[in-house]
Coordinates of C-alpha atoms in Angstrom, one line a residue:
X11 CA -9.1 -38.6 0.6
X12 CA -7.7 -39.4 -2.8
X13 CA -10.1 -37.4 -4.9
X14 CA -10.9 -33.7 -5.1
X15 CA -14.4 -34.6 -6.3
X16 CA -16.9 -36.7 -4.5
X17 CA -18.0 -38.2 -7.8
X18 CA -16.4 -41.0 -9.7
X19 CA -17.7 -40.6 -13.3
X20 CA -16.9 -37.4 -15.2
X21 CA -19.7 -35.6 -17.0
X22 CA -17.8 -35.8 -20.3
X23 CA -17.8 -39.5 -20.0
X24 CA -21.5 -39.6 -19.3
X25 CA -22.2 -37.5 -22.4
X26 CA -20.0 -39.6 -24.7
X27 CA -21.2 -43.0 -23.4
X28 CA -24.8 -41.9 -23.5
X29 CA -24.4 -41.7 -27.3
X30 CA -23.0 -45.2 -27.6
X31 CA -26.1 -47.2 -26.7
X32 CA -27.8 -47.6 -23.4
X33 CA -29.1 -50.6 -21.5
X34 CA -32.6 -51.2 -20.2
X35 CA -35.2 -48.6 -19.7
X36 CA -36.1 -46.9 -16.5
X37 CA -39.4 -46.8 -14.9
X38 CA -38.6 -44.3 -12.2
X39 CA -36.8 -44.6 -8.9
X40 CA -37.2 -43.7 -5.3
X41 CA -36.1 -40.1 -4.4
X42 CA -32.4 -39.7 -3.6
X43 CA -31.5 -40.1 0.1
X44 CA -28.2 -38.3 0.4
X45 CA -25.2 -39.8 2.3
X46 CA -23.4 -38.0 5.1
X47 CA -19.7 -38.7 4.3
X48 CA -17.5 -38.7 1.3
X49 CA -17.7 -42.5 0.7
X50 CA -21.5 -42.5 0.8
X51 CA -21.7 -39.4 -1.4
X52 CA -19.4 -41.0 -4.0
X53 CA -21.3 -44.2 -3.9
X54 CA -24.6 -42.4 -4.4
X55 CA -23.3 -40.5 -7.4
X56 CA -21.6 -43.5 -9.0
X57 CA -24.7 -45.6 -8.6
X58 CA -27.0 -43.0 -10.1
X59 CA -24.6 -42.2 -12.9
X60 CA -24.5 -45.9 -13.9
X61 CA -28.3 -46.0 -13.9
X62 CA -28.3 -42.9 -16.2
X63 CA -25.8 -44.6 -18.5
X64 CA -27.9 -47.7 -18.7
X65 CA -31.0 -45.8 -19.7
X66 CA -32.2 -46.4 -23.3
X67 CA -31.1 -44.0 -26.0
X68 CA -33.6 -41.5 -27.4
X69 CA -33.6 -39.6 -30.7
X70 CA -35.3 -36.2 -30.9
X71 CA -38.2 -37.3 -33.1
X72 CA -39.3 -39.7 -30.3
X73 CA -39.3 -37.1 -27.6
X74 CA -42.8 -36.1 -26.5
X75 CA -44.1 -32.7 -27.4
X76 CA -46.7 -32.3 -24.7
X77 CA -46.8 -32.8 -21.0
X78 CA -43.9 -32.7 -18.6
X79 CA -41.6 -35.1 -16.6
X80 CA -40.1 -34.5 -13.2
X81 CA -36.6 -35.9 -12.5
X82 CA -34.8 -36.3 -9.2
X83 CA -31.1 -36.8 -8.7
X84 CA -27.7 -35.4 -7.6
X85 CA -25.9 -32.2 -8.3
X86 CA -22.2 -31.8 -7.6
X87 CA -20.2 -28.6 -7.5
X88 CA -16.4 -29.0 -7.7
X89 CA -13.8 -26.3 -6.8
X90 CA -10.7 -28.0 -8.1
X91 CA -8.2 -25.2 -7.2
X92 CA -9.2 -25.7 -3.6
X93 CA -9.5 -29.5 -3.7
X94 CA -13.1 -29.0 -2.5
X95 CA -16.6 -30.0 -3.5
X96 CA -20.2 -29.8 -2.6
X97 CA -22.9 -32.4 -3.3
X98 CA -26.7 -32.1 -3.0
X99 CA -30.0 -33.4 -4.3
X100 CA -32.2 -31.7 -6.9
X101 CA -35.5 -31.9 -8.7
X102 CA -36.1 -30.7 -12.2
X103 CA -39.3 -30.6 -14.2
X104 CA -39.1 -30.4 -18.0
X105 CA -42.1 -29.3 -20.0
X106 CA -42.0 -30.5 -23.6
X107 CA -44.4 -28.2 -25.4
X108 CA -42.9 -25.8 -28.0
X109 CA -39.3 -25.0 -27.2
X110 CA -39.6 -26.5 -23.7
X111 CA -39.8 -25.1 -20.2
X112 CA -37.5 -26.1 -17.3
X113 CA -37.7 -25.4 -13.6
X114 CA -36.5 -26.9 -10.3
X115 CA -34.2 -26.6 -7.3
X116 CA -31.1 -28.1 -5.8
X117 CA -30.7 -28.3 -2.0
X118 CA -29.3 -30.2 1.0
X119 CA -25.7 -29.7 0.0
X120 CA -22.8 -31.0 2.0
X121 CA -19.2 -29.6 1.8
X122 CA -15.9 -31.4 1.8
X123 CA -12.2 -30.8 1.2
X124 CA -9.0 -32.6 2.1
X125 CA -9.5 -31.9 5.8
X126 CA -12.2 -34.6 6.0
X127 CA -11.6 -38.3 5.8
X128 CA -13.8 -40.5 3.6
X129 CA -15.8 -41.4 6.7
X130 CA -16.0 -38.1 8.5
X131 CA -19.5 -36.5 8.9
X132 CA -19.6 -33.6 6.5
X133 CA -20.9 -30.1 7.3
X134 CA -24.1 -28.9 5.6
X135 CA -24.2 -25.9 3.3
X136 CA -27.2 -23.6 3.7
X137 CA -28.9 -22.3 0.6
X138 CA -30.5 -23.5 -2.7
X139 CA -29.8 -23.3 -6.4
X140 CA -32.8 -22.7 -8.7
X141 CA -33.2 -23.8 -12.4
X142 CA -35.1 -21.7 -14.8
X143 CA -35.4 -20.2 -18.4
X144 CA -34.7 -23.5 -20.0
X145 CA -35.3 -24.8 -23.5
X146 CA -35.0 -28.1 -25.5
X147 CA -33.1 -28.6 -28.7
X148 CA -34.4 -31.3 -31.1
X149 CA -32.3 -32.5 -34.0
X150 CA -33.6 -35.5 -36.0
X151 CA -31.7 -38.8 -35.3
X152 CA -29.7 -37.2 -32.5
X153 CA -30.1 -37.3 -28.7
X154 CA -32.3 -34.3 -27.6
X155 CA -30.5 -31.8 -25.5
X156 CA -31.6 -29.0 -23.1
X157 CA -30.2 -26.0 -21.4
X158 CA -31.2 -24.0 -18.4
X159 CA -30.1 -21.1 -16.2
X160 CA -29.1 -21.8 -12.6
X161 CA -28.7 -19.3 -9.8
X162 CA -28.4 -19.4 -6.0
X163 CA -26.4 -18.5 -3.0
X164 CA -24.7 -21.1 -0.9
X165 CA -23.3 -20.4 2.6
X166 CA -20.0 -22.4 2.8
X167 CA -18.8 -23.4 6.3
X168 CA -16.1 -21.7 8.4
X169 CA -12.6 -22.0 6.9
X170 CA -13.9 -23.4 3.6
X171 CA -12.1 -22.0 0.5
X172 CA -9.8 -20.1 2.8
X173 CA -12.7 -18.0 4.1
X174 CA -12.3 -16.8 7.8
X175 CA -16.0 -17.4 8.6
X176 CA -19.2 -18.6 7.0
X177 CA -19.3 -17.0 3.6
X178 CA -21.9 -16.8 0.9
X179 CA -20.8 -17.7 -2.6
X180 CA -22.9 -16.9 -5.7
X181 CA -23.6 -19.9 -7.9
X182 CA -24.9 -18.8 -11.3
X183 CA -24.5 -19.8 -15.0
X184 CA -25.9 -22.0 -17.7
X185 CA -26.0 -25.8 -17.8
X186 CA -26.3 -28.1 -20.9
X187 CA -27.5 -31.6 -20.8
X188 CA -29.0 -34.6 -22.6
X189 CA -32.4 -36.2 -22.3
X190 CA -32.6 -40.0 -22.4
X191 CA -35.4 -42.4 -21.8
X192 CA -36.3 -41.8 -18.1
X193 CA -33.1 -40.0 -17.3
X194 CA -31.1 -36.8 -17.8
X195 CA -27.4 -35.8 -17.4
X196 CA -26.0 -32.2 -17.5
X197 CA -22.8 -30.3 -16.8
X198 CA -21.7 -26.7 -16.3
X199 CA -18.6 -24.5 -15.7
X200 CA -18.6 -21.0 -14.3
X201 CA -16.3 -18.5 -12.6
X202 CA -16.9 -16.9 -9.2
X203 CA -15.0 -14.6 -6.9
X204 CA -13.3 -16.3 -4.0
X205 CA -14.6 -15.4 -0.5
X206 CA -11.3 -13.5 0.1
X207 CA -11.9 -11.4 -3.0
X208 CA -9.0 -12.8 -4.9
X209 CA -9.0 -13.6 -8.6
X210 CA -12.1 -15.6 -9.8
X211 CA -11.9 -19.3 -9.5
X212 CA -13.4 -21.9 -11.9
X213 CA -16.2 -24.1 -10.6
X214 CA -17.4 -27.2 -12.5
X215 CA -20.5 -29.3 -11.8
X216 CA -22.6 -32.2 -12.9
X217 CA -26.2 -33.3 -12.6
X218 CA -27.6 -36.8 -13.0
X219 CA -31.2 -37.8 -12.4
X220 CA -33.9 -40.3 -13.1
X221 CA -37.6 -39.8 -13.9
X222 CA -40.0 -39.9 -11.0

């Protein structure tokens, strides 16, 4: 495998390109059906990222102030120092009244590292990641942004991240993203202890989703 991440488009690129003008609007899409190997996961993420990039621009004064929208998409978690990653699906509902309200969950993660070829079936990762305590930031003539807390416990497979057996890792932090017409994109970075109890390792992640 030639990448340490299953995705092919960096979150920074999504955020920069999102401010440069989008393509056609989005009227919703079918729920994500995750792949089972690295090639499929990468293709899933790249296709969804492209759809997010092609969503129309939005400025804050055009963002609704009532109601809510549910988005469904893909969440990636990259552990670059171990050349490893996890990818799952997620749903997120954003309420637009006042400062906003955000909730949702990521699930159905698969794990991979350099031991797996692009076509090997990947092991599943038990556990979920919850999104909560979010808010929306509106600045006139700019793309509206949002932030939310995320927290969960994922049970990585045997021998992953140098762990001798199945090991729970805590996934927790704050994500920041942008709201476009019918789409969202977000990213995060956090530190967590390694399963072996060594120095904390940095974990990065991305989320892309379309309105349902």
